[in-house]
Short mmCIF file of C-alpha atoms in Angstrom, two decimals:
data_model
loop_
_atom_site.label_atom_id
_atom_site.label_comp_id
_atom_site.label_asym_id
_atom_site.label_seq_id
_atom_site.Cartn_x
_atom_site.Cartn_y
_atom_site.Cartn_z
CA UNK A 444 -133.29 -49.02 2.42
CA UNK A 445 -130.80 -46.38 2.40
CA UNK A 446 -129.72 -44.44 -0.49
CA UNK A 447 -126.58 -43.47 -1.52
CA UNK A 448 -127.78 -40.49 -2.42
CA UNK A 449 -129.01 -39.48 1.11
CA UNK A 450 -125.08 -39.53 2.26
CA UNK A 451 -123.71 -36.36 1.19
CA UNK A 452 -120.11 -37.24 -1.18
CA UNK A 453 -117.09 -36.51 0.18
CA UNK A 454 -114.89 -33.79 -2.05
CA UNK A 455 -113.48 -35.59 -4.95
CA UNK A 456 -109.97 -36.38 -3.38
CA UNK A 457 -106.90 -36.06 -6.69
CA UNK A 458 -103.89 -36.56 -5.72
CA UNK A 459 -101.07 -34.66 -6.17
CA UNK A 460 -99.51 -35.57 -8.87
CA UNK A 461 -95.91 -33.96 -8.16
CA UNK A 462 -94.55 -34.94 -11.68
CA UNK A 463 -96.90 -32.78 -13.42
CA UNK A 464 -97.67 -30.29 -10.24
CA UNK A 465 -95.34 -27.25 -10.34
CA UNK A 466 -97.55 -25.73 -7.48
CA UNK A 467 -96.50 -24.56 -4.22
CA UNK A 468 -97.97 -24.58 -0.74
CA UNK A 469 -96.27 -23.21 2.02
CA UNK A 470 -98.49 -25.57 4.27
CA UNK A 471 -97.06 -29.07 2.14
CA UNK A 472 -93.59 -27.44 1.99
CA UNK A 473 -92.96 -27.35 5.87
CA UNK A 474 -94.43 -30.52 6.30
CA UNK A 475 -91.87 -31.78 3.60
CA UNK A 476 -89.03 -29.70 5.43
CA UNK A 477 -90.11 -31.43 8.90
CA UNK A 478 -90.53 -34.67 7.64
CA UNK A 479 -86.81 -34.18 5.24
CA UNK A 480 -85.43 -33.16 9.23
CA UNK A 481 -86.83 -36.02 11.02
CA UNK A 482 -85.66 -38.55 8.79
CA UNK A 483 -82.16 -36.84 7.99
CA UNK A 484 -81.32 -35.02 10.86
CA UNK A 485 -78.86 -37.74 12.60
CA UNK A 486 -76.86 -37.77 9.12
CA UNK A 487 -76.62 -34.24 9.10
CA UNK A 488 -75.32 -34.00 12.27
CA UNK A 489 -72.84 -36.87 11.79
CA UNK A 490 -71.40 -35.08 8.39
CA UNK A 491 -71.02 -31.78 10.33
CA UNK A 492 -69.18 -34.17 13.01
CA UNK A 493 -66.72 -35.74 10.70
CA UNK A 494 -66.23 -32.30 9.39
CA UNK A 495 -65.34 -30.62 12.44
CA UNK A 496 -62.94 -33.55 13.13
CA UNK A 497 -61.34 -33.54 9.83
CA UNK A 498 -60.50 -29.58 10.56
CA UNK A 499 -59.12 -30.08 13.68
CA UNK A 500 -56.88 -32.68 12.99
CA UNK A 501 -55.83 -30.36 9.95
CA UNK A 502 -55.49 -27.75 12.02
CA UNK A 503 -53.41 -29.99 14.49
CA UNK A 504 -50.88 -30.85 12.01
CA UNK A 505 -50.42 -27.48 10.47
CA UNK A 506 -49.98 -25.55 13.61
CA UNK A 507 -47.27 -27.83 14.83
CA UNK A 508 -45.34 -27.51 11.50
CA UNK A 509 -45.70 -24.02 10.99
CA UNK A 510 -45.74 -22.87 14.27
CA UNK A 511 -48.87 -20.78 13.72
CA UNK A 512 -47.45 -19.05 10.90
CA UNK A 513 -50.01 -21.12 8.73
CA UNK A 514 -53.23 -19.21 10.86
CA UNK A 515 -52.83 -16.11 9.32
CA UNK A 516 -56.32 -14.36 7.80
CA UNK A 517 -55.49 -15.47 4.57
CA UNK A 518 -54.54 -18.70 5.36
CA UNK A 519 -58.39 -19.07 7.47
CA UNK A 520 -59.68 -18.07 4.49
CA UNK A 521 -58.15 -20.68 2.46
CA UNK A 522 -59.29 -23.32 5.15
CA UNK A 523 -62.61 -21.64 4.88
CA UNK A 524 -63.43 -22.53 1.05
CA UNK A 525 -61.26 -25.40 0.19
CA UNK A 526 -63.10 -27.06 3.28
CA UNK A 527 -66.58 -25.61 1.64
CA UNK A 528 -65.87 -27.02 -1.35
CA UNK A 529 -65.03 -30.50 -0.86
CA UNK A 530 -67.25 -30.82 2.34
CA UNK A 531 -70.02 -29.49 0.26
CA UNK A 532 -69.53 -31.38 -2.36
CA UNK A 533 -70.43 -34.50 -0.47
CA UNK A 534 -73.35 -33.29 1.39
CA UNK A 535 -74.87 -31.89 -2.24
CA UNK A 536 -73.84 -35.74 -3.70
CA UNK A 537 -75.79 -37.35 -0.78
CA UNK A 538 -78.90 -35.20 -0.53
CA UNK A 539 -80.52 -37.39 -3.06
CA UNK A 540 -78.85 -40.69 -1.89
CA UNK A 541 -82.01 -42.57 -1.13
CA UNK A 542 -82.88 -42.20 -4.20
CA UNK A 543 -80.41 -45.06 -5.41
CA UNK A 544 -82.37 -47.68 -3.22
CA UNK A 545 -85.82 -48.41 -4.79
CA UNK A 546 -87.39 -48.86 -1.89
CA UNK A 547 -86.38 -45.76 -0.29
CA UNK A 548 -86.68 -43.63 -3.62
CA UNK A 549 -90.30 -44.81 -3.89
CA UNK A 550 -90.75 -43.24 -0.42
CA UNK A 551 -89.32 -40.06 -1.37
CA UNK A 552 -91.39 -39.97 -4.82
CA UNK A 553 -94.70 -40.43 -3.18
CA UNK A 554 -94.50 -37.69 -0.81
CA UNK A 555 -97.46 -35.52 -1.48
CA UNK A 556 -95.42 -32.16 -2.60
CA UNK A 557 -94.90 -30.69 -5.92
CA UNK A 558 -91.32 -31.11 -7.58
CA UNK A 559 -90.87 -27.68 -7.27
CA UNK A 560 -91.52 -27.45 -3.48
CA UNK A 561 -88.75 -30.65 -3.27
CA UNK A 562 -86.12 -28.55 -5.95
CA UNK A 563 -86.70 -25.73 -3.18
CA UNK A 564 -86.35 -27.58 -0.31
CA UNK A 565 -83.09 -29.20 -1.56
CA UNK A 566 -82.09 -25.26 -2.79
CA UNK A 567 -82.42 -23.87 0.84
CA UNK A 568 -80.52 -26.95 2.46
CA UNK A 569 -77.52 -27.48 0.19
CA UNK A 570 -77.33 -23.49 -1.02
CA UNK A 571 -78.19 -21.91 2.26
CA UNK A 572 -78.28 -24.36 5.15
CA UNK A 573 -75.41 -26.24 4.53
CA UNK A 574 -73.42 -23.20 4.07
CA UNK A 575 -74.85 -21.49 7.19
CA UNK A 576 -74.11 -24.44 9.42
CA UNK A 577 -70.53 -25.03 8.09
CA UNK A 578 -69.60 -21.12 8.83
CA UNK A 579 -70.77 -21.66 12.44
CA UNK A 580 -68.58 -24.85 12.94
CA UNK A 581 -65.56 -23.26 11.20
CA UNK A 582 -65.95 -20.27 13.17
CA UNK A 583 -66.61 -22.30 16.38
CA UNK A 584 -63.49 -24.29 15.67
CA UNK A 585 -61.27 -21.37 14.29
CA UNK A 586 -61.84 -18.76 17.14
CA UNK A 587 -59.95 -21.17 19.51
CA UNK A 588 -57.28 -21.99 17.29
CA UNK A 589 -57.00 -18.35 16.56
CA UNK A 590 -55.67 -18.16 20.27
CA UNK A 591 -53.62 -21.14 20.22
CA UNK A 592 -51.54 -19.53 16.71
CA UNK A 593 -50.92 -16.07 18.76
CA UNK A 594 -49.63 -18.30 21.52
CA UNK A 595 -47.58 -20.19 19.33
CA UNK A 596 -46.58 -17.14 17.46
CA UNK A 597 -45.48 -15.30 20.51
CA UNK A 598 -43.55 -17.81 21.65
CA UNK A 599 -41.79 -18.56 18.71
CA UNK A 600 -41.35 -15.12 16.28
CA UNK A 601 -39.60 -11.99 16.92
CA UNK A 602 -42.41 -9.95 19.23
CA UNK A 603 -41.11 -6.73 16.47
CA UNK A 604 -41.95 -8.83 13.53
CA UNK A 605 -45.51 -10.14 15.10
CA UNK A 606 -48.53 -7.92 13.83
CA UNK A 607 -51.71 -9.09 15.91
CA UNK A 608 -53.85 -8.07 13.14
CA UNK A 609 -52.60 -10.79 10.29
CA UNK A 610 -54.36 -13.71 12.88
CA UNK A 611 -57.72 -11.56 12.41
CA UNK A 612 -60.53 -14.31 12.51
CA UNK A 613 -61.76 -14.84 9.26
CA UNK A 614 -65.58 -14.02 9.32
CA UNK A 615 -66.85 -14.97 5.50
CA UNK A 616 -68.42 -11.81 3.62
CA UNK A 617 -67.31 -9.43 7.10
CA UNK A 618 -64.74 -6.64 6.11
CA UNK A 619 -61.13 -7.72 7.56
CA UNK A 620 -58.16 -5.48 8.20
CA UNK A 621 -56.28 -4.20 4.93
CA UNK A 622 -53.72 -6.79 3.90
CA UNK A 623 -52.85 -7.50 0.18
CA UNK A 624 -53.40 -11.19 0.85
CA UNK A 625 -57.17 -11.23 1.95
CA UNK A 626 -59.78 -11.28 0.21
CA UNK A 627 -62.16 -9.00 -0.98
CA UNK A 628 -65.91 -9.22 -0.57
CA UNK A 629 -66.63 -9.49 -4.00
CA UNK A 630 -63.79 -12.03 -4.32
CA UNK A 631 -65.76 -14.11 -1.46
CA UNK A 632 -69.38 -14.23 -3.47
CA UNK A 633 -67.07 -15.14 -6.35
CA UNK A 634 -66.49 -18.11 -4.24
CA UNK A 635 -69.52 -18.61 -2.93
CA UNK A 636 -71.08 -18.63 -6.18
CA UNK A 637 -68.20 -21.21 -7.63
CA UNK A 638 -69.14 -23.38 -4.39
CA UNK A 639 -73.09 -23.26 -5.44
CA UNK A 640 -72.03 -24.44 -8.62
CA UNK A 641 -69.82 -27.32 -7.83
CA UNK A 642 -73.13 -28.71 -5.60
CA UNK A 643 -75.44 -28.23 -8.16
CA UNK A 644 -73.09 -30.06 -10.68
CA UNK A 645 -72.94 -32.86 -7.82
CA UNK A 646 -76.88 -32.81 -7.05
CA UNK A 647 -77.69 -33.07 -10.65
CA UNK A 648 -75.12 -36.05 -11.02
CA UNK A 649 -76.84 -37.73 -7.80
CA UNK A 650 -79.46 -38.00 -10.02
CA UNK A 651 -78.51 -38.81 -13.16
CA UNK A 652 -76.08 -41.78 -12.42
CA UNK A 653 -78.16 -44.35 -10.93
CA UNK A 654 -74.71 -46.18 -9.56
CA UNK A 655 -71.63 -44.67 -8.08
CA UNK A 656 -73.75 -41.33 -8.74
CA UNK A 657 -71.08 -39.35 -6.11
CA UNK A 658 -67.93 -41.33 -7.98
CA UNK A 659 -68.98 -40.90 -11.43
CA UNK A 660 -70.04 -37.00 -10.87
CA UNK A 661 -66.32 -36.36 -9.40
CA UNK A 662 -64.61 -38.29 -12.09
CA UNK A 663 -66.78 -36.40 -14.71
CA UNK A 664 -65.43 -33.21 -13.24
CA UNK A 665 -61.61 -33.99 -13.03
CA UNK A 666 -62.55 -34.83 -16.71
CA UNK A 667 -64.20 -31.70 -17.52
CA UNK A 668 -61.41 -29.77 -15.05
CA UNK A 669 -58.70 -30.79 -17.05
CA UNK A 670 -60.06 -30.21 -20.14
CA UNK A 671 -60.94 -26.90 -19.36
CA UNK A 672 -57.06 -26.21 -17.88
CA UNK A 673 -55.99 -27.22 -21.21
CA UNK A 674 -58.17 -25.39 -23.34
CA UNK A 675 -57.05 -22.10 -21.08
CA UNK A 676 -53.58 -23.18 -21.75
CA UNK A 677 -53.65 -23.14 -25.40
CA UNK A 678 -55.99 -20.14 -25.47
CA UNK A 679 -54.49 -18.09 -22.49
CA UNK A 680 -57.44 -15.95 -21.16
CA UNK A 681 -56.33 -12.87 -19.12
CA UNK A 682 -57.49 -13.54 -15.34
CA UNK A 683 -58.78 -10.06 -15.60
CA UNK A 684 -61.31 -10.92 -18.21
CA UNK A 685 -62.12 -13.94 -16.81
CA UNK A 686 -62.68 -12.94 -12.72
CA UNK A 687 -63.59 -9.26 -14.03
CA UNK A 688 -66.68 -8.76 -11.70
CA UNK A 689 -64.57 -9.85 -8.69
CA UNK A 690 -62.01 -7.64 -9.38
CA UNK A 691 -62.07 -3.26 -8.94
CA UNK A 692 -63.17 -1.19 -11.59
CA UNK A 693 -65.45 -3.63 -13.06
CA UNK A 694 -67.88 -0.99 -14.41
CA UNK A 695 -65.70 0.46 -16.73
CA UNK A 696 -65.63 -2.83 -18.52
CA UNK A 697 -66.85 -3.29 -21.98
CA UNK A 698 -70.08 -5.30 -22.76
CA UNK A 699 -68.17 -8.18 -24.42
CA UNK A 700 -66.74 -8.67 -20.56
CA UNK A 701 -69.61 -8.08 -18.76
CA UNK A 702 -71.39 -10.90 -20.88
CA UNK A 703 -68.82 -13.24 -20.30
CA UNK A 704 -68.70 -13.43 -16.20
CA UNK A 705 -73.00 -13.44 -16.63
CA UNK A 706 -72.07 -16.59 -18.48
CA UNK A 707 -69.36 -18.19 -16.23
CA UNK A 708 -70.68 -16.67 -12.91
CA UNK A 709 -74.60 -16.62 -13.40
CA UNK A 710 -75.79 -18.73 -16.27
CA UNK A 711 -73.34 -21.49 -15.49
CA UNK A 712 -74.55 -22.02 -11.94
CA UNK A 713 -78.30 -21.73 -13.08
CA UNK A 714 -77.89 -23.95 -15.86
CA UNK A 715 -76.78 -26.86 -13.70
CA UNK A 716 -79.40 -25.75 -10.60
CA UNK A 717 -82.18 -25.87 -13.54
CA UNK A 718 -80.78 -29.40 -14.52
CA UNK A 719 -81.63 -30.44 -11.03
CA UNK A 720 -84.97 -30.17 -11.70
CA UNK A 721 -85.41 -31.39 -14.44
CA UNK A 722 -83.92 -34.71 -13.50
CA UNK A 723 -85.74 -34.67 -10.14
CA UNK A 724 -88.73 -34.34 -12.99
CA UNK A 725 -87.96 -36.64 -15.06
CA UNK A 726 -87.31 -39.28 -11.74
CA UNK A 727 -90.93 -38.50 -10.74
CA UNK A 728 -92.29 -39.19 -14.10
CA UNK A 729 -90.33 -43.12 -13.99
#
């Protein structure tokens, strides 16, 4: 007769229990990151498509009615973040978007990582990766059209009025020739760190709506924009106070400033990254 005893026991096998688990294993966190590429990688690729389309016929339209005039440094720049903004927007909104469907959000759920290894896997892809690969399709996209505006622009404006250095390609967070109109580096993390915010704001609403999570987060935010624009109406805050660190001489400010931008520029964005995990939390505990 054989014992049960004679069969040595397997290791008691727990499972991770990624509600409760804020541990973190590099092994389970690139398996996570492979299997978050494998299954997401085609919509990736089709959102940095529609992008790059979007941009070009943008650029199309503005070249022709300006005449290239519109390509200036400044004027990349201003392509540069509007286009991170509302592009990233999206991709933040739809990071999470299987979790609307039950039957995909149970999939997602039951993956054996930790929520903190799936708050930092969604932290590198929307913060960094996103960003990286939208710089390298801008740039890919902008260098070309940089030649077509100096084309344009030589045909069209007085060759003693055209200054080949106000087409410079804007590189993000890469020091550009002096002109008045460009901006700073500082100004450009000031950016980057308003752009951060804005996709935790529309992560955190991906999960907190359980319908129309992408609609309800923007309309929340108009909300929330205009009531802010009015508030600043009535109280009329000095730009300087308010964009202080972004501007020069910001360490000769007082305290009561410097406590101010580490609300609006570094508590802010935490906050709302922080309320990303707790709602991602809070889903794994439902």
């Amino acid at each position: 007769m054989s014992n049960a005893n004679n069969h040595p026991s397997a290791p008691a096998s727990t499972p991770l229990s990624s509600a409760g688990s804020a541990s973190f294993s590099w092994h389970r966190f690139t398996l996570l990151a492979r299997a978050h590429w494998a299954e997401h990688m085609r919509q990736y690729l089709g959102h940095l498509l529609v992008t790059g389309i979007l941009y070009c016929v943008l650029l199309v339209f503005s070249l022709s009615v300006s005449r290239g005039e519109v390509f200036v440094t400044g004027g990349q720049s201003a392509f540069y973040f509007w286009g991170l903004y509302l592009t990233g927007f999206v991709f933040a909104g739809r990071y999470f978007d299987g979790m609307a469907r039950r039957e995909s959000a149970l999939l997602v759920l039951m993956r054996p990582a930790s929520v903190l290894e799936k708050w930092l896997l969604c932290v590198g892809v929307v913060v960094v990766g996103y960003p990286v690969a939208y710089t390298l399709l801008f740039l890919a996209i902008s260098w070309p059209a940089q030649g077509v505006a100096l084309a344009m622009r030589a045909a069209w404006a007085d060759p003693a009025n055209l200054d080949l250095q106000d087409y410079a390609l804007f590189v993000p967070l890469l020091l550009q020739p002096l002109r008045e109109a460009l901006l700073s580096i500082p100004q450009q993390w000031g950016f980057f760190i308003a752009a951060w915010a804005l996709q935790g704001a529309a992560v955190t609403g991906s999960l907190y709506f359980r319908k129309a999570a992408m609609l309800k987060t923007l309309v929340l935010g108009v909300v929330l924009f205009i009531a802010t624009v009015m508030v600043a109406v009535l109280s009329r805050p000095r730009d300087e106070v308010l964009f202080a660190w972004w501007r020069d001489g910001a360490a000769t400010l007082g305290p009561e400033t410097h406590a101010l931008n580490a609300a609006l520029w570094l508590a802010l964005p935490m906050l709302l990254w922080w309320q990303t995990y707790q709602h991602l939390h809070e889903k794994e505990l439902t």
